[in-house]
Amino acid sequence: AQSVTQPDIHITVSEGASLELRCNYSYGATPYLFWYVQSPGQGLQLLLKYFSGDTLVQGIKGFEAEFKRSQSSFNLRKPSVHWSDAAEYFCAADFGNEKLTFGTGTRLTIIP
Amino acid sequence: DTAVSQTPKYLVTQMGNDKSIKCEQNLGHDTMYWYKQDSKKFLKIMFSYNNKELIINETVPNRFSPKSPDKAHLNLHINSLELGDSAVYFCASSQATGATAAFFGQGTRLTVV
């Protein structure tokens, strides 16, 4: 079945430290892949997307993600987090069925 | 300028009532969606419309009826509200289906008491 998995429910990092949020998908081909961020009480903001081509994609707010076909992964990274990055992060995929399938989200807490 | 706007942002109502949530996008997109986020923050699609035509109806109870008067608007009407309908409802839009990104509204937090 087509699915998106975010193995980490909650991650805590210190301000200034690097960050990697994991995302895996289950699909027989390469889906379109997205990362969204949801700040408390807010909507979903698109951070970045991957459709094809270069497997390292740059997004807003200093985020990047790398698509690895061999691992069916699309992990989100940031070299140095800021307190304002504390939020819920969602990985999503379009499996060619004209809708987004979301992972369960990873809550990011930043320690001063 | 808000790209995808929903009203109201908060909605508290009693069981059995009928309510509507409105959504408008000014991005010129052809496709609009309704997603539901449950209490565990899980997001799932409910409906999608492309240029006013229903494309996806994801096993949603008949009490939920979307209406798209034009391609910039997609409203959600809910009849006979139940406690289990309490959730955050997100409207979204995209240029088309496929290799495009969806842009989301701020959400409507519906609480049924």
mmCIF file of C-alpha atoms in Angstrom:
data_model
loop_
_atom_site.group_PDB
_atom_site.id
_atom_site.type_symbol
_atom_site.label_atom_id
_atom_site.label_comp_id
_atom_site.label_asym_id
_atom_site.label_seq_id
_atom_site.Cartn_x
_atom_site.Cartn_y
_atom_site.Cartn_z
ATOM 1 C CA ALA A 1 0.000 0.000 0.000
ATOM 2 C CA GLN A 2 1.128 3.526 -0.637
ATOM 3 C CA SER A 3 2.187 5.202 2.569
ATOM 4 C CA VAL A 4 4.413 7.833 4.116
ATOM 5 C CA THR A 5 6.220 7.118 7.355
ATOM 6 C CA GLN A 6 7.820 9.568 9.724
ATOM 7 C CA PRO A 7 9.510 7.357 12.304
ATOM 8 C CA ASP A 8 10.166 10.092 14.843
ATOM 9 C CA ILE A 9 7.133 11.402 16.684
ATOM 10 C CA HIS A 10 9.099 13.981 18.656
ATOM 11 C CA ILE A 11 12.616 15.346 18.327
ATOM 12 C CA THR A 12 14.377 17.766 20.648
ATOM 13 C CA VAL A 13 17.474 19.660 19.557
ATOM 14 C CA SER A 14 19.460 22.528 20.981
ATOM 15 C CA GLU A 15 19.353 25.888 19.283
ATOM 16 C CA GLY A 16 22.195 26.112 16.811
ATOM 17 C CA ALA A 17 22.471 22.359 16.405
ATOM 18 C CA SER A 18 21.873 20.542 13.154
ATOM 19 C CA LEU A 19 18.610 18.809 12.392
ATOM 20 C CA GLU A 20 17.519 15.852 10.344
ATOM 21 C CA LEU A 21 13.910 14.700 10.145
ATOM 22 C CA ARG A 22 13.289 11.356 8.556
ATOM 23 C CA CYS A 23 10.679 10.450 5.973
ATOM 24 C CA ASN A 24 10.196 7.191 4.117
ATOM 25 C CA TYR A 25 7.610 6.198 1.579
ATOM 26 C CA SER A 26 6.222 2.968 0.261
ATOM 27 C CA TYR A 27 5.515 2.980 -3.490
ATOM 28 C CA GLY A 28 6.626 1.128 -6.590
ATOM 29 C CA ALA A 29 7.766 4.274 -8.348
ATOM 30 C CA THR A 30 9.000 7.708 -7.344
ATOM 31 C CA PRO A 31 6.251 9.910 -5.971
ATOM 32 C CA TYR A 32 6.201 13.667 -5.815
ATOM 33 C CA LEU A 33 7.490 14.543 -2.349
ATOM 34 C CA PHE A 34 6.890 17.499 -0.079
ATOM 35 C CA TRP A 35 7.729 18.826 3.350
ATOM 36 C CA TYR A 36 5.305 21.106 5.152
ATOM 37 C CA VAL A 37 5.636 22.896 8.487
ATOM 38 C CA GLN A 38 2.795 23.699 10.859
ATOM 39 C CA SER A 39 3.438 26.210 13.618
ATOM 40 C CA PRO A 40 1.077 26.097 16.608
ATOM 41 C CA GLY A 41 -2.393 27.234 15.617
ATOM 42 C CA GLN A 42 -1.303 27.886 12.070
ATOM 43 C CA GLY A 43 -1.850 26.358 8.683
ATOM 44 C CA LEU A 44 0.580 24.284 6.674
ATOM 45 C CA GLN A 45 3.419 26.070 4.956
ATOM 46 C CA LEU A 46 5.279 24.422 2.110
ATOM 47 C CA LEU A 47 8.995 24.153 2.854
ATOM 48 C CA LEU A 48 10.160 22.364 -0.274
ATOM 49 C CA LYS A 49 9.201 19.860 -2.938
ATOM 50 C CA TYR A 50 10.776 17.208 -5.133
ATOM 51 C CA PHE A 51 9.395 16.224 -8.500
ATOM 52 C CA SER A 52 12.423 14.993 -10.421
ATOM 53 C CA GLY A 53 16.009 15.866 -11.258
ATOM 54 C CA ASP A 54 18.552 16.989 -8.682
ATOM 55 C CA THR A 55 18.038 14.875 -5.579
ATOM 56 C CA LEU A 56 19.079 17.650 -3.191
ATOM 57 C CA VAL A 57 16.414 20.328 -3.042
ATOM 58 C CA GLN A 58 16.588 23.645 -1.310
ATOM 59 C CA GLY A 59 13.634 25.170 0.439
ATOM 60 C CA ILE A 60 12.649 28.176 2.453
ATOM 61 C CA LYS A 61 13.940 29.083 5.913
ATOM 62 C CA GLY A 62 17.293 27.393 5.270
ATOM 63 C CA PHE A 63 15.881 23.876 4.933
ATOM 64 C CA GLU A 64 16.972 21.287 2.413
ATOM 65 C CA ALA A 65 15.961 17.725 1.694
ATOM 66 C CA GLU A 66 17.626 14.854 -0.066
ATOM 67 C CA PHE A 67 15.783 12.237 -2.086
ATOM 68 C CA LYS A 68 17.359 8.789 -1.969
ATOM 69 C CA ARG A 69 15.660 6.328 -4.266
ATOM 70 C CA SER A 70 17.545 3.341 -2.883
ATOM 71 C CA GLN A 71 16.234 4.069 0.606
ATOM 72 C CA SER A 72 12.807 5.393 -0.426
ATOM 73 C CA SER A 73 13.597 8.368 1.734
ATOM 74 C CA PHE A 74 13.233 12.121 1.631
ATOM 75 C CA ASN A 75 14.875 13.447 4.780
ATOM 76 C CA LEU A 76 14.699 17.076 5.780
ATOM 77 C CA ARG A 77 17.805 18.842 7.084
ATOM 78 C CA LYS A 78 18.873 22.149 8.491
ATOM 79 C CA PRO A 79 22.468 22.907 9.496
ATOM 80 C CA SER A 80 21.592 25.181 12.433
ATOM 81 C CA VAL A 81 18.152 25.429 13.980
ATOM 82 C CA HIS A 82 16.621 28.546 15.439
ATOM 83 C CA TRP A 83 14.056 28.710 18.245
ATOM 84 C CA SER A 84 11.468 29.781 15.665
ATOM 85 C CA ASP A 85 11.827 26.394 13.939
ATOM 86 C CA ALA A 86 9.878 24.731 16.749
ATOM 87 C CA ALA A 87 6.807 23.327 15.021
ATOM 88 C CA GLU A 88 5.226 20.185 13.602
ATOM 89 C CA TYR A 89 6.774 18.930 10.380
ATOM 90 C CA PHE A 90 4.889 16.839 7.869
ATOM 91 C CA CYS A 91 6.262 14.841 4.998
ATOM 92 C CA ALA A 92 3.777 14.216 2.195
ATOM 93 C CA ALA A 93 3.678 12.397 -1.117
ATOM 94 C CA ASP A 94 1.578 12.441 -4.250
ATOM 95 C CA PHE A 95 1.519 8.863 -5.506
ATOM 96 C CA GLY A 96 0.053 9.847 -8.835
ATOM 97 C CA ASN A 97 -3.466 9.766 -7.416
ATOM 98 C CA GLU A 98 -3.971 13.542 -7.383
ATOM 99 C CA LYS A 99 -3.919 13.934 -3.612
ATOM 100 C CA LEU A 100 -1.398 14.283 -0.822
ATOM 101 C CA THR A 101 -0.774 11.399 1.538
ATOM 102 C CA PHE A 102 0.753 12.680 4.743
ATOM 103 C CA GLY A 103 3.007 11.139 7.319
ATOM 104 C CA THR A 104 2.018 11.345 10.950
ATOM 105 C CA GLY A 105 4.237 14.336 11.600
ATOM 106 C CA THR A 106 7.313 15.023 13.729
ATOM 107 C CA ARG A 107 7.109 17.552 16.521
ATOM 108 C CA LEU A 108 10.299 19.569 16.838
ATOM 109 C CA THR A 109 11.219 21.131 20.171
ATOM 110 C CA ILE A 110 14.141 23.542 20.426
ATOM 111 C CA ILE A 111 16.123 23.852 23.653
ATOM 112 C CA PRO A 112 17.653 27.301 24.250
ATOM 113 C CA ASP B 1 -2.813 39.256 0.521
ATOM 114 C CA THR B 2 -3.812 35.858 1.850
ATOM 115 C CA ALA B 3 -3.460 33.210 -0.857
ATOM 116 C CA VAL B 4 -5.917 30.661 0.578
ATOM 117 C CA SER B 5 -8.333 32.019 3.141
ATOM 118 C CA GLN B 6 -10.880 30.173 5.213
ATOM 119 C CA THR B 7 -13.680 31.446 7.372
ATOM 120 C CA PRO B 8 -14.345 31.092 10.176
ATOM 121 C CA LYS B 9 -11.075 30.275 11.918
ATOM 122 C CA TYR B 10 -12.888 28.843 14.928
ATOM 123 C CA LEU B 11 -16.327 27.277 15.048
ATOM 124 C CA VAL B 12 -18.012 25.932 18.173
ATOM 125 C CA THR B 13 -21.421 24.392 17.725
ATOM 126 C CA GLN B 14 -23.806 21.885 19.231
ATOM 127 C CA MET B 15 -24.410 18.372 18.034
ATOM 128 C CA GLY B 16 -27.080 18.139 15.390
ATOM 129 C CA ASN B 17 -26.465 21.597 13.972
ATOM 130 C CA ASP B 18 -25.605 22.369 10.354
ATOM 131 C CA LYS B 19 -22.578 24.539 9.625
ATOM 132 C CA SER B 20 -20.545 25.770 6.684
ATOM 133 C CA ILE B 21 -16.890 26.622 6.208
ATOM 134 C CA LYS B 22 -15.914 28.879 3.346
ATOM 135 C CA CYS B 23 -12.691 28.860 1.372
ATOM 136 C CA GLU B 24 -11.369 31.218 -1.254
ATOM 137 C CA GLN B 25 -8.081 31.244 -3.139
ATOM 138 C CA ASN B 26 -6.655 34.152 -5.113
ATOM 139 C CA LEU B 27 -3.816 32.205 -6.719
ATOM 140 C CA GLY B 28 -5.656 31.447 -9.932
ATOM 141 C CA HIS B 29 -5.407 27.731 -9.220
ATOM 142 C CA ASP B 30 -7.676 25.202 -10.886
ATOM 143 C CA THR B 31 -7.774 22.598 -8.127
ATOM 144 C CA MET B 32 -9.032 22.946 -4.572
ATOM 145 C CA TYR B 33 -9.126 20.494 -1.683
ATOM 146 C CA TRP B 34 -10.504 19.879 1.759
ATOM 147 C CA TYR B 35 -8.310 18.036 4.256
ATOM 148 C CA LYS B 36 -9.201 17.004 7.785
ATOM 149 C CA GLN B 37 -6.688 17.010 10.638
ATOM 150 C CA ASP B 38 -7.761 14.913 13.604
ATOM 151 C CA SER B 39 -6.846 15.275 17.249
ATOM 152 C CA LYS B 40 -3.624 13.337 16.682
ATOM 153 C CA LYS B 41 -2.690 15.788 13.928
ATOM 154 C CA PHE B 42 -3.147 13.199 11.203
ATOM 155 C CA LEU B 43 -4.070 14.829 7.883
ATOM 156 C CA LYS B 44 -6.321 13.114 5.372
ATOM 157 C CA ILE B 45 -7.916 14.314 2.194
ATOM 158 C CA MET B 46 -11.689 14.588 2.066
ATOM 159 C CA PHE B 47 -12.478 16.120 -1.328
ATOM 160 C CA SER B 48 -10.856 17.690 -4.326
ATOM 161 C CA TYR B 49 -12.359 19.786 -7.098
ATOM 162 C CA ASN B 50 -10.852 20.710 -10.419
ATOM 163 C CA ASN B 51 -12.436 23.719 -12.076
ATOM 164 C CA LYS B 52 -15.678 23.185 -10.147
ATOM 165 C CA GLU B 53 -15.831 19.458 -10.907
ATOM 166 C CA LEU B 54 -15.605 16.905 -8.090
ATOM 167 C CA ILE B 55 -12.520 14.744 -8.561
ATOM 168 C CA ILE B 56 -11.984 13.011 -5.231
ATOM 169 C CA ASN B 57 -14.551 12.031 -2.623
ATOM 170 C CA GLU B 58 -12.608 10.081 -0.064
ATOM 171 C CA THR B 59 -15.225 7.974 1.697
ATOM 172 C CA VAL B 60 -16.615 10.899 3.599
ATOM 173 C CA PRO B 61 -20.095 10.635 5.201
ATOM 174 C CA ASN B 62 -22.915 12.099 3.164
ATOM 175 C CA ARG B 63 -23.381 14.710 5.879
ATOM 176 C CA PHE B 64 -20.382 16.472 4.346
ATOM 177 C CA SER B 65 -21.165 18.252 1.121
ATOM 178 C CA PRO B 66 -18.637 20.393 -0.709
ATOM 179 C CA LYS B 67 -19.786 23.063 -3.093
ATOM 180 C CA SER B 68 -17.692 24.938 -5.618
ATOM 181 C CA PRO B 69 -19.546 27.906 -7.092
ATOM 182 C CA ASP B 70 -16.492 28.849 -9.136
ATOM 183 C CA LYS B 71 -12.904 27.679 -9.321
ATOM 184 C CA ALA B 72 -11.764 30.204 -6.710
ATOM 185 C CA HIS B 73 -14.157 28.981 -4.036
ATOM 186 C CA LEU B 74 -14.757 25.668 -2.335
ATOM 187 C CA ASN B 75 -17.121 25.606 0.595
ATOM 188 C CA LEU B 76 -17.810 22.749 2.969
ATOM 189 C CA HIS B 77 -21.251 22.230 4.420
ATOM 190 C CA ILE B 78 -21.754 19.777 7.252
ATOM 191 C CA ASN B 79 -25.199 18.555 8.289
ATOM 192 C CA SER B 80 -26.201 17.027 11.612
ATOM 193 C CA LEU B 81 -22.852 17.598 13.260
ATOM 194 C CA GLU B 82 -21.499 14.854 15.493
ATOM 195 C CA LEU B 83 -18.910 14.926 18.267
ATOM 196 C CA GLY B 84 -16.522 12.998 16.022
ATOM 197 C CA ASP B 85 -16.565 15.793 13.477
ATOM 198 C CA SER B 86 -14.461 17.908 15.829
ATOM 199 C CA ALA B 87 -11.206 18.527 13.989
ATOM 200 C CA VAL B 88 -9.260 21.132 12.082
ATOM 201 C CA TYR B 89 -10.374 21.429 8.477
ATOM 202 C CA PHE B 90 -7.892 22.740 5.939
ATOM 203 C CA CYS B 91 -8.646 24.089 2.527
ATOM 204 C CA ALA B 92 -5.889 23.952 -0.073
ATOM 205 C CA SER B 93 -5.360 24.758 -3.711
ATOM 206 C CA SER B 94 -2.906 23.841 -6.437
ATOM 207 C CA GLN B 95 -2.296 24.885 -10.024
ATOM 208 C CA ALA B 96 -3.445 21.488 -11.244
ATOM 209 C CA THR B 97 -3.092 17.928 -10.152
ATOM 210 C CA GLY B 98 0.224 16.155 -10.490
ATOM 211 C CA ALA B 99 3.573 17.917 -10.316
ATOM 212 C CA THR B 100 2.434 20.973 -8.458
ATOM 213 C CA ALA B 101 2.495 21.915 -4.805
ATOM 214 C CA ALA B 102 -0.622 22.528 -2.757
ATOM 215 C CA PHE B 103 -0.977 25.706 -0.732
ATOM 216 C CA PHE B 104 -2.983 25.525 2.457
ATOM 217 C CA GLY B 105 -5.244 27.892 4.320
ATOM 218 C CA GLN B 106 -4.940 28.614 8.022
ATOM 219 C CA GLY B 107 -7.474 25.983 8.983
ATOM 220 C CA THR B 108 -10.855 26.033 10.704
ATOM 221 C CA ARG B 109 -10.970 24.488 14.144
ATOM 222 C CA LEU B 110 -14.403 22.926 14.518
ATOM 223 C CA THR B 111 -15.524 21.911 17.994
ATOM 224 C CA VAL B 112 -18.791 20.067 18.375
ATOM 225 C CA VAL B 113 -20.211 20.042 21.914
#
